[in-house]
GROMACS .gro file of C-alpha atoms in nm:
model
  168
    1MET     CA    1   2.923  -0.421   0.725
    2LYS     CA    2   2.729  -0.724   0.614
    3LYS     CA    3   2.710  -0.740   0.218
    4LEU     CA    4   2.363  -0.693   0.153
    5THR     CA    5   2.244  -1.033  -0.126
    6THR     CA    6   1.955  -0.992  -0.332
    7ARG     CA    7   1.841  -1.319  -0.071
    8THR     CA    8   1.908  -1.059   0.219
    9VAL     CA    9   1.687  -0.766   0.001
   10VAL     CA   10   1.402  -1.068  -0.070
   11TYR     CA   11   1.395  -1.145   0.284
   12LEU     CA   12   1.390  -0.815   0.416
   13GLY     CA   13   1.108  -0.711   0.140
   14VAL     CA   14   0.872  -1.029   0.239
   15LEU     CA   15   0.895  -0.951   0.614
   16THR     CA   16   0.803  -0.574   0.512
   17ALA     CA   17   0.492  -0.681   0.270
   18LEU     CA   18   0.419  -0.933   0.646
   19GLU     CA   19   0.436  -0.613   0.878
   20ILE     CA   20   0.218  -0.439   0.629
   21VAL     CA   21  -0.045  -0.696   0.610
   22LEU     CA   22   0.001  -0.795   1.006
   23THR     CA   23  -0.054  -0.401   1.093
   24ARG     CA   24  -0.286  -0.213   0.833
   25PHE     CA   25  -0.561  -0.571   0.833
   26LEU     CA   26  -0.494  -0.763   1.156
   27SER     CA   27  -0.485  -0.570   1.410
   28ILE     CA   28  -0.731  -0.433   1.640
   29ASN     CA   29  -0.727  -0.026   1.585
   30ALA     CA   30  -0.860   0.293   1.734
   31TRP     CA   31  -0.747   0.620   1.710
   32ASN     CA   32  -0.510   0.612   2.006
   33ILE     CA   33  -0.450   0.256   2.018
   34ARG     CA   34  -0.336   0.004   1.779
   35ILE     CA   35  -0.280  -0.392   1.942
   36GLY     CA   36  -0.106  -0.634   1.664
   37PHE     CA   37   0.121  -0.842   1.599
   38GLY     CA   38   0.328  -0.621   1.382
   39PHE     CA   39   0.622  -0.642   1.573
   40VAL     CA   40   0.729  -0.979   1.466
   41PRO     CA   41   0.873  -0.938   1.092
   42ILE     CA   42   1.054  -0.644   1.249
   43ALA     CA   43   1.159  -0.887   1.515
   44ALA     CA   44   1.261  -1.124   1.301
   45ALA     CA   45   1.443  -0.894   1.085
   46GLY     CA   46   1.661  -0.785   1.367
   47MET     CA   47   1.756  -1.151   1.484
   48LEU     CA   48   1.832  -1.301   1.154
   49PHE     CA   49   2.016  -0.932   0.959
   50GLY     CA   50   2.100  -0.695   1.286
   51PRO     CA   51   1.993  -0.354   1.346
   52ILE     CA   52   2.078  -0.127   1.055
   53PRO     CA   53   1.900  -0.348   0.819
   54ALA     CA   54   1.550  -0.389   1.067
   55ALA     CA   55   1.518  -0.050   1.166
   56VAL     CA   56   1.576   0.038   0.748
   57MET     CA   57   1.281  -0.255   0.702
   58ALA     CA   58   1.049  -0.109   0.971
   59ALA     CA   59   1.052   0.257   0.862
   60LEU     CA   60   0.988   0.134   0.506
   61ALA     CA   61   0.726  -0.040   0.579
   62ASP     CA   62   0.563   0.202   0.800
   63VAL     CA   63   0.631   0.467   0.472
   64LEU     CA   64   0.445   0.243   0.250
   65GLY     CA   65   0.185   0.132   0.424
   66ALA     CA   66   0.078   0.454   0.567
   67VAL     CA   67   0.114   0.585   0.219
   68LEU     CA   68  -0.100   0.278   0.051
   69PHE     CA   69  -0.306   0.170   0.369
   70PRO     CA   70  -0.367   0.502   0.539
   71THR     CA   71  -0.529   0.451   0.841
   72GLY     CA   72  -0.518   0.860   0.903
   73PRO     CA   73  -0.242   1.155   0.821
   74PHE     CA   74   0.081   1.048   0.722
   75PHE     CA   75   0.356   1.147   1.059
   76PRO     CA   76   0.703   1.121   1.042
   77GLY     CA   77   0.720   1.117   1.354
   78PHE     CA   78   0.597   0.713   1.372
   79THR     CA   79   0.794   0.587   1.093
   80VAL     CA   80   1.134   0.709   1.362
   81THR     CA   81   0.960   0.490   1.618
   82ALA     CA   82   0.870   0.222   1.369
   83ALA     CA   83   1.301   0.256   1.310
   84LEU     CA   84   1.428   0.271   1.678
   85THR     CA   85   1.192  -0.059   1.772
   86GLY     CA   86   1.372  -0.231   1.392
   87LEU     CA   87   1.706  -0.081   1.592
   88SER     CA   88   1.610  -0.185   1.901
   89PHE     CA   89   1.511  -0.555   1.839
   90GLY     CA   90   1.853  -0.546   1.620
   91LEU     CA   91   2.070  -0.439   1.896
   92CYS     CA   92   1.918  -0.659   2.117
   93LEU     CA   93   1.861  -0.947   1.916
   94TYR     CA   94   2.108  -0.955   1.615
   95LYS     CA   95   2.359  -1.308   1.731
   96LYS     CA   96   2.305  -1.274   2.077
   97ARG     CA   97   2.005  -1.436   2.206
   98SER     CA   98   1.877  -1.441   2.574
   99THR     CA   99   1.577  -1.383   2.819
  100VAL     CA  100   1.747  -1.072   2.975
  101ARG     CA  101   1.853  -0.941   2.599
  102VAL     CA  102   1.434  -1.031   2.529
  103LEU     CA  103   1.369  -0.853   2.807
  104ILE     CA  104   1.528  -0.569   2.751
  105ALA     CA  105   1.418  -0.540   2.360
  106VAL     CA  106   1.035  -0.543   2.504
  107GLY     CA  107   1.115  -0.274   2.768
  108VAL     CA  108   1.262  -0.058   2.524
  109ASN     CA  109   1.011  -0.130   2.245
  110GLN     CA  110   0.702  -0.123   2.459
  111LEU     CA  111   0.756   0.106   2.710
  112VAL     CA  112   0.969   0.400   2.551
  113LEU     CA  113   0.892   0.383   2.229
  114GLY     CA  114   0.502   0.221   2.247
  115LEU     CA  115   0.391   0.340   2.582
  116LEU     CA  116   0.608   0.695   2.584
  117VAL     CA  117   0.703   0.842   2.220
  118ASN     CA  118   0.434   0.714   2.028
  119THR     CA  119   0.153   0.887   2.269
  120TYR     CA  120   0.365   1.163   2.265
  121TRP     CA  121   0.369   1.184   1.885
  122ILE     CA  122  -0.042   1.122   1.944
  123SER     CA  123  -0.053   1.416   2.182
  124VAL     CA  124   0.133   1.639   1.902
  125LEU     CA  125  -0.009   1.526   1.675
  126TYR     CA  126  -0.444   1.547   1.744
  127GLY     CA  127  -0.335   1.834   2.028
  128SER     CA  128  -0.474   1.539   2.313
  129PRO     CA  129  -0.331   1.576   2.624
  130PHE     CA  130  -0.056   1.405   2.687
  131LEU     CA  131  -0.120   1.188   3.018
  132PRO     CA  132  -0.475   1.166   2.972
  133LEU     CA  133  -0.335   0.981   2.652
  134LEU     CA  134  -0.066   0.770   2.852
  135THR     CA  135  -0.353   0.621   3.061
  136THR     CA  136  -0.603   0.519   2.753
  137ARG     CA  137  -0.253   0.336   2.624
  138LEU     CA  138  -0.123   0.182   2.955
  139ILE     CA  139  -0.424  -0.078   2.857
  140GLN     CA  140  -0.219  -0.138   2.490
  141CYS     CA  141   0.131  -0.160   2.672
  142ALA     CA  142  -0.053  -0.460   2.919
  143VAL     CA  143  -0.180  -0.602   2.643
  144LEU     CA  144   0.155  -0.599   2.457
  145VAL     CA  145   0.484  -0.667   2.695
  146PRO     CA  146   0.376  -1.009   2.785
  147VAL     CA  147   0.222  -1.177   2.380
  148GLN     CA  148   0.561  -0.961   2.241
  149LEU     CA  149   0.795  -1.128   2.552
  150VAL     CA  150   0.666  -1.492   2.401
  151VAL     CA  151   0.628  -1.451   2.064
  152THR     CA  152   1.005  -1.342   2.084
  153LEU     CA  153   1.141  -1.551   2.292
  154LEU     CA  154   1.015  -1.828   2.104
  155MET     CA  155   1.125  -1.682   1.762
  156GLY     CA  156   1.466  -1.669   1.883
  157ARG     CA  157   1.474  -2.051   2.075
  158ALA     CA  158   1.331  -2.092   1.664
  159ALA     CA  159   1.629  -1.908   1.537
  160ASP     CA  160   1.797  -2.055   1.763
  161GLN     CA  161   1.812  -2.399   1.579
  162TYR     CA  162   1.859  -2.292   1.253
  163GLY     CA  163   2.141  -2.097   1.369
  164GLY     CA  164   2.025  -1.813   1.363
  165ARG     CA  165   2.000  -1.814   0.961
  166LEU     CA  166   1.670  -1.880   0.742
  167PRO     CA  167   1.645  -2.239   0.650
  168LEU     CA  168   1.578  -2.182   0.308
   0.00000   0.00000   0.00000
């Protein structure tokens, strides 16, 4: 296991704050749909620091965002999904980036976690039937899959230019 340095903790703190701002303030939100760029700091944490730091950062950002700037009731299932998102980005993209790995990370993130798991959590939280929710959330998935794919590929190329390290 890699040693946790002060620099790493500071970078993860900045990524946490960025995720909260992008998710809570700069996203299109409805009660069952959220379209935005909140995935960018999580993917960056996964690429730069690995699966465990990315999972912890994503879960912490979800909890802090829900406590400081609630958009609905806090539900721990979404925190689990956030941690799994960080874990999937880290497992797929840490030290080994390729187009196939980005496709897998985005596919797991959007199709499994975003579409199926989060739809289930919304169904449980609000008592709504799963299948009608799933059909409305397909719009979010259709928008976010290509966006996440392009942005994550570009981030991977940028990280490769710096040897997978931050320039600072």
